[in-house]
Short mmCIF file of C-alpha atoms in Angstrom, two decimals:
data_model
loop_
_atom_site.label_atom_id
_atom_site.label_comp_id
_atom_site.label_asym_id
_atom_site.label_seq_id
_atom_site.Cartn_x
_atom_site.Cartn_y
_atom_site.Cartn_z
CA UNK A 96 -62.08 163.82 117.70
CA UNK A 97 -58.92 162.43 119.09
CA UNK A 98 -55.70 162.36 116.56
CA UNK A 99 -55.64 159.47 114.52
CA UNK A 100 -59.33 160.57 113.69
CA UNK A 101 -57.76 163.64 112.40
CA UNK A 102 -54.68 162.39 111.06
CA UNK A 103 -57.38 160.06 108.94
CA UNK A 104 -59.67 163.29 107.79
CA UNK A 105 -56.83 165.38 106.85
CA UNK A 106 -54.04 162.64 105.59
CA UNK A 107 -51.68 164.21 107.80
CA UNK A 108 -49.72 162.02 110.13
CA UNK A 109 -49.97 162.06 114.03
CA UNK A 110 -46.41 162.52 114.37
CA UNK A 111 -46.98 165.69 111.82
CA UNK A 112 -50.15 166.97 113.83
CA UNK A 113 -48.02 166.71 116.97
CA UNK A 114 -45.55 168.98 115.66
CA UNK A 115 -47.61 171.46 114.84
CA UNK A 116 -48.71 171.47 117.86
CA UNK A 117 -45.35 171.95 119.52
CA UNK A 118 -44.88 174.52 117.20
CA UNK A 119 -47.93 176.16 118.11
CA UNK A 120 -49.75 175.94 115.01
CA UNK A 121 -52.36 173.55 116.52
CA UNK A 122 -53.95 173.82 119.87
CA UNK A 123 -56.28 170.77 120.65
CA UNK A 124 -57.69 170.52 124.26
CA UNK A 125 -56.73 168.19 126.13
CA UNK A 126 -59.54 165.70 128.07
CA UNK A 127 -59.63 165.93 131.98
CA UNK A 128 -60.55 162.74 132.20
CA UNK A 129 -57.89 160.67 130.09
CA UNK A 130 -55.47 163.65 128.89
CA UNK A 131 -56.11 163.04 125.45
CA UNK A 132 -55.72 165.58 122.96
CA UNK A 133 -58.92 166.38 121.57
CA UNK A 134 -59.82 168.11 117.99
CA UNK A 135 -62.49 170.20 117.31
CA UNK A 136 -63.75 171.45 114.03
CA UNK A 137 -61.80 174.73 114.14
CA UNK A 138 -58.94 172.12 114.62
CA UNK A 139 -59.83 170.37 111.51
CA UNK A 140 -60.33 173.52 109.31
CA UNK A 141 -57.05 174.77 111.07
CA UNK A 142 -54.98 171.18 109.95
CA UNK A 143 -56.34 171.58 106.70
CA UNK A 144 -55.20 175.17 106.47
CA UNK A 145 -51.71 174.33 107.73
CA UNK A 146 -51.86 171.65 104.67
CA UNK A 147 -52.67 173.97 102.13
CA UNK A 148 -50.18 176.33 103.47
CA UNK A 149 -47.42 173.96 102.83
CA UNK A 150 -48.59 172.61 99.74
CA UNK A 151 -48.11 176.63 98.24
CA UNK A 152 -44.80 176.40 99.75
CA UNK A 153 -45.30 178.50 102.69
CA UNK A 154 -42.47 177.86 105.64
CA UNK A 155 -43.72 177.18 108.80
CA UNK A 156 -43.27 180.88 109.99
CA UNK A 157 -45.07 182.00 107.37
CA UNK A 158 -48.18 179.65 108.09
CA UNK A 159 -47.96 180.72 112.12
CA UNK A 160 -48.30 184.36 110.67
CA UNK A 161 -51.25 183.39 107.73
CA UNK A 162 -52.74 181.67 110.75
CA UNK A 163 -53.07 185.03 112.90
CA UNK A 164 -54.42 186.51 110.00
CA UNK A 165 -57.03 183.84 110.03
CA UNK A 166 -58.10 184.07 113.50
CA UNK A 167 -58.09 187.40 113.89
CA UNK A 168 -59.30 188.59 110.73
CA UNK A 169 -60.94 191.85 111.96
CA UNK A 170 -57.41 192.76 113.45
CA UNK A 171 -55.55 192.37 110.14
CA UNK A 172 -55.36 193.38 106.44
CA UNK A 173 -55.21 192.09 103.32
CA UNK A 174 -52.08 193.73 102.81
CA UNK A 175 -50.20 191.46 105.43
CA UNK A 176 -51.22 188.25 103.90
CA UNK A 177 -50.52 190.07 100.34
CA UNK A 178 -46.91 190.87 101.61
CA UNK A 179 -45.98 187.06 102.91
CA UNK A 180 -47.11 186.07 100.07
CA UNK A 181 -45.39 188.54 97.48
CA UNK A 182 -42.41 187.27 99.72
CA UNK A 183 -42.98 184.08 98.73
CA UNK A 184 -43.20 184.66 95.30
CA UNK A 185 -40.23 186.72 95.45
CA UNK A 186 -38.28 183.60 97.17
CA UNK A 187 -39.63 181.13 93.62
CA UNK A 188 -38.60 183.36 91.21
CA UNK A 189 -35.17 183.50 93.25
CA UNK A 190 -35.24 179.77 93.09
CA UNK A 191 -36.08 179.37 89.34
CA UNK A 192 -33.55 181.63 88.05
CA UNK A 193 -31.28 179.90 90.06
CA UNK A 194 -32.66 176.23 89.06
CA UNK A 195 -31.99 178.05 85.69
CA UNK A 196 -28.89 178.50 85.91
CA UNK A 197 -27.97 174.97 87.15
CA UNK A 198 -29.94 173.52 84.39
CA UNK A 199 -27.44 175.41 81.79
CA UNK A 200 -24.03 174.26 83.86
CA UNK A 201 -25.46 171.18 83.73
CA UNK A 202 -26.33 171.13 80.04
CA UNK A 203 -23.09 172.48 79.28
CA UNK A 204 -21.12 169.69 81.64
CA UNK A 205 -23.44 167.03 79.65
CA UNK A 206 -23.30 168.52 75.82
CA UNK A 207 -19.24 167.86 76.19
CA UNK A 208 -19.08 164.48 77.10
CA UNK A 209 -19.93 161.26 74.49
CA UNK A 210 -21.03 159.17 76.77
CA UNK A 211 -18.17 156.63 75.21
CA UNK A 212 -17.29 153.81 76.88
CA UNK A 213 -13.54 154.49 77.50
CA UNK A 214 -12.00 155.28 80.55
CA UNK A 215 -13.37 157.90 82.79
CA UNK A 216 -9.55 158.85 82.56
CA UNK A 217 -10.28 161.57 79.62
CA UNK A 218 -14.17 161.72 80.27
CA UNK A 219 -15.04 165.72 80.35
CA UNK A 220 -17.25 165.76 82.74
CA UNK A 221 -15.45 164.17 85.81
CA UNK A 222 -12.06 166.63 84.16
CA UNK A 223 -14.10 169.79 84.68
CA UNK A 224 -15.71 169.29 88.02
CA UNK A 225 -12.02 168.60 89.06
CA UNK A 226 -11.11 171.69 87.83
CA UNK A 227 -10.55 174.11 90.41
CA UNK A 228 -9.49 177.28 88.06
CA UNK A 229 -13.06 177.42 85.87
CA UNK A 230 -16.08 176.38 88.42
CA UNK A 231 -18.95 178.05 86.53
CA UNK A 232 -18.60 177.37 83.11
CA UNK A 233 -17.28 174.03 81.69
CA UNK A 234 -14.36 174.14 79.34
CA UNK A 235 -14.40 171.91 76.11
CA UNK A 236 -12.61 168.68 76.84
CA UNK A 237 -12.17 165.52 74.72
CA UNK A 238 -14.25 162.81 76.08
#
Protein backbone atom coordinates (compact mmCIF):
# COMPACT_ATOMS: atom_id res chain seq x y z
CA UNK A 1 0.00 0.00 0.00
CA UNK A 2 1.52 3.31 -0.75
CA UNK A 3 1.06 6.21 2.11
CA UNK A 4 -2.00 7.96 1.79
CA UNK A 5 -3.52 4.32 1.77
CA UNK A 6 -2.01 4.06 5.12
CA UNK A 7 -2.37 7.40 6.37
CA UNK A 8 -6.34 6.54 5.48
CA UNK A 9 -6.28 2.95 7.49
CA UNK A 10 -4.56 4.25 10.43
CA UNK A 11 -5.82 8.14 10.60
CA UNK A 12 -2.38 9.13 10.83
CA UNK A 13 -1.14 11.81 8.51
CA UNK A 14 1.53 11.33 5.70
CA UNK A 15 3.54 14.04 6.98
CA UNK A 16 3.29 12.01 10.54
CA UNK A 17 4.10 8.52 8.81
CA UNK A 18 7.07 10.25 7.18
CA UNK A 19 8.48 11.17 10.36
CA UNK A 20 8.44 8.15 11.76
CA UNK A 21 10.11 7.03 9.26
CA UNK A 22 12.97 9.47 9.55
CA UNK A 23 13.00 8.62 12.93
CA UNK A 24 13.29 5.12 12.25
CA UNK A 25 10.20 3.92 13.66
CA UNK A 26 8.80 2.93 10.21
CA UNK A 27 10.65 1.23 7.47
CA UNK A 28 8.48 0.89 4.23
CA UNK A 29 10.29 -0.39 1.03
CA UNK A 30 10.70 1.57 -1.39
CA UNK A 31 9.47 0.44 -5.27
CA UNK A 32 12.31 -0.01 -7.92
CA UNK A 33 10.27 0.93 -10.36
CA UNK A 34 8.73 4.43 -9.23
CA UNK A 35 10.60 4.91 -5.70
CA UNK A 36 7.55 4.92 -3.88
CA UNK A 37 7.40 4.03 -0.42
CA UNK A 38 5.52 1.00 -0.05
CA UNK A 39 3.59 -0.46 3.23
CA UNK A 40 3.17 -3.78 4.07
CA UNK A 41 1.04 -5.31 6.72
CA UNK A 42 3.80 -5.46 9.35
CA UNK A 43 3.87 -1.68 8.39
CA UNK A 44 0.30 -1.28 9.19
CA UNK A 45 0.32 -3.26 12.52
CA UNK A 46 3.66 -1.31 13.19
CA UNK A 47 1.70 2.45 12.48
CA UNK A 48 -0.94 1.30 14.54
CA UNK A 49 1.42 0.32 17.32
CA UNK A 50 3.31 3.62 17.12
CA UNK A 51 -0.44 5.14 17.57
CA UNK A 52 -1.26 3.37 20.52
CA UNK A 53 2.09 4.08 21.90
CA UNK A 54 1.45 7.72 21.84
CA UNK A 55 -1.99 7.67 22.78
CA UNK A 56 -0.57 5.99 26.48
CA UNK A 57 1.78 8.79 26.43
CA UNK A 58 4.83 7.04 25.48
CA UNK A 59 7.75 9.56 23.99
CA UNK A 60 9.06 8.68 20.90
CA UNK A 61 12.19 6.97 22.51
CA UNK A 62 10.22 5.03 24.43
CA UNK A 63 8.08 3.65 21.39
CA UNK A 64 11.63 3.00 19.28
CA UNK A 65 12.53 0.83 22.44
CA UNK A 66 8.65 -0.93 22.89
CA UNK A 67 9.18 -1.43 19.18
CA UNK A 68 12.47 -3.67 19.62
CA UNK A 69 10.68 -5.42 22.12
CA UNK A 70 8.09 -6.16 19.54
CA UNK A 71 10.22 -7.40 16.86
CA UNK A 72 12.39 -9.22 18.65
CA UNK A 73 10.32 -10.68 21.19
CA UNK A 74 12.35 -13.91 21.77
CA UNK A 75 15.42 -11.54 22.51
CA UNK A 76 13.64 -9.56 25.25
CA UNK A 77 11.68 -9.71 28.54
CA UNK A 78 8.81 -8.68 30.00
CA UNK A 79 10.70 -6.92 32.46
CA UNK A 80 12.06 -4.28 29.87
CA UNK A 81 8.73 -3.29 28.60
CA UNK A 82 7.54 -3.46 32.48
CA UNK A 83 10.41 -0.96 33.33
CA UNK A 84 9.56 1.81 30.38
CA UNK A 85 6.52 1.58 31.38
CA UNK A 86 6.82 1.84 35.33
CA UNK A 87 8.94 4.89 34.00
CA UNK A 88 6.19 6.20 32.53
CA UNK A 89 4.00 5.92 35.24
CA UNK A 90 6.53 7.28 37.43
CA UNK A 91 6.80 10.50 34.96
CA UNK A 92 2.32 10.94 35.47
CA UNK A 93 2.32 10.74 38.91
CA UNK A 94 5.29 13.41 38.74
CA UNK A 95 3.03 15.39 36.53
CA UNK A 96 -0.21 15.14 38.63
CA UNK A 97 1.24 16.11 41.82
CA UNK A 98 2.64 18.82 40.12
CA UNK A 99 -0.74 19.73 38.07
CA UNK A 100 -1.80 19.51 41.81
CA UNK A 101 -0.08 21.85 43.01
CA UNK A 102 -0.82 24.46 40.28
CA UNK A 103 -4.43 23.78 40.64
CA UNK A 104 -4.13 25.00 44.51
CA UNK A 105 -1.88 28.35 43.52
CA UNK A 106 -4.33 28.84 41.22
CA UNK A 107 -7.33 28.37 43.48
CA UNK A 108 -5.73 30.41 45.98
CA UNK A 109 -4.81 33.41 43.27
CA UNK A 110 -8.71 33.04 42.23
CA UNK A 111 -10.51 32.60 45.90
CA UNK A 112 -8.91 36.33 46.64
CA UNK A 113 -10.12 38.25 43.97
CA UNK A 114 -14.15 39.45 43.52
CA UNK A 115 -14.19 39.52 40.24
CA UNK A 116 -15.52 43.39 40.76
CA UNK A 117 -15.58 45.55 38.14
CA UNK A 118 -13.17 48.29 39.43
CA UNK A 119 -9.91 48.95 38.30
CA UNK A 120 -7.43 46.23 37.86
CA UNK A 121 -5.43 48.93 39.94
CA UNK A 122 -6.27 47.04 43.44
CA UNK A 123 -7.37 43.65 41.72
CA UNK A 124 -5.41 40.74 43.84
CA UNK A 125 -4.63 38.72 41.41
CA UNK A 126 -2.61 40.89 38.89
CA UNK A 127 -0.95 42.50 42.75
CA UNK A 128 0.36 39.04 43.63
CA UNK A 129 1.75 37.75 40.41
CA UNK A 130 3.66 41.15 40.53
CA UNK A 131 4.93 40.31 43.62
CA UNK A 132 8.36 39.30 43.49
CA UNK A 133 8.95 38.61 47.48
CA UNK A 134 5.97 35.69 47.87
CA UNK A 135 5.90 33.56 44.37
CA UNK A 136 4.30 30.37 45.75
CA UNK A 137 1.65 31.26 47.86
CA UNK A 138 -0.69 34.26 47.25
CA UNK A 139 -1.06 36.80 49.99
CA UNK A 140 -4.62 38.19 50.87
CA UNK A 141 -5.19 41.40 48.99
CA UNK A 142 -8.29 43.61 48.68
CA UNK A 143 -9.75 43.26 45.33
Amino acid sequence: MKISQLAKATNLSAHTLRYYEKLGLLVPQKSIENNYRIYNSDDLATAHFIKRCKESGFSLEDTAALINIKDAKDQHTCAEAKAITQKKVDEVHQQIKRLSELKQVLKQLNDKCCGGTESAQFCSIISQLENTQNTKEPEHATG
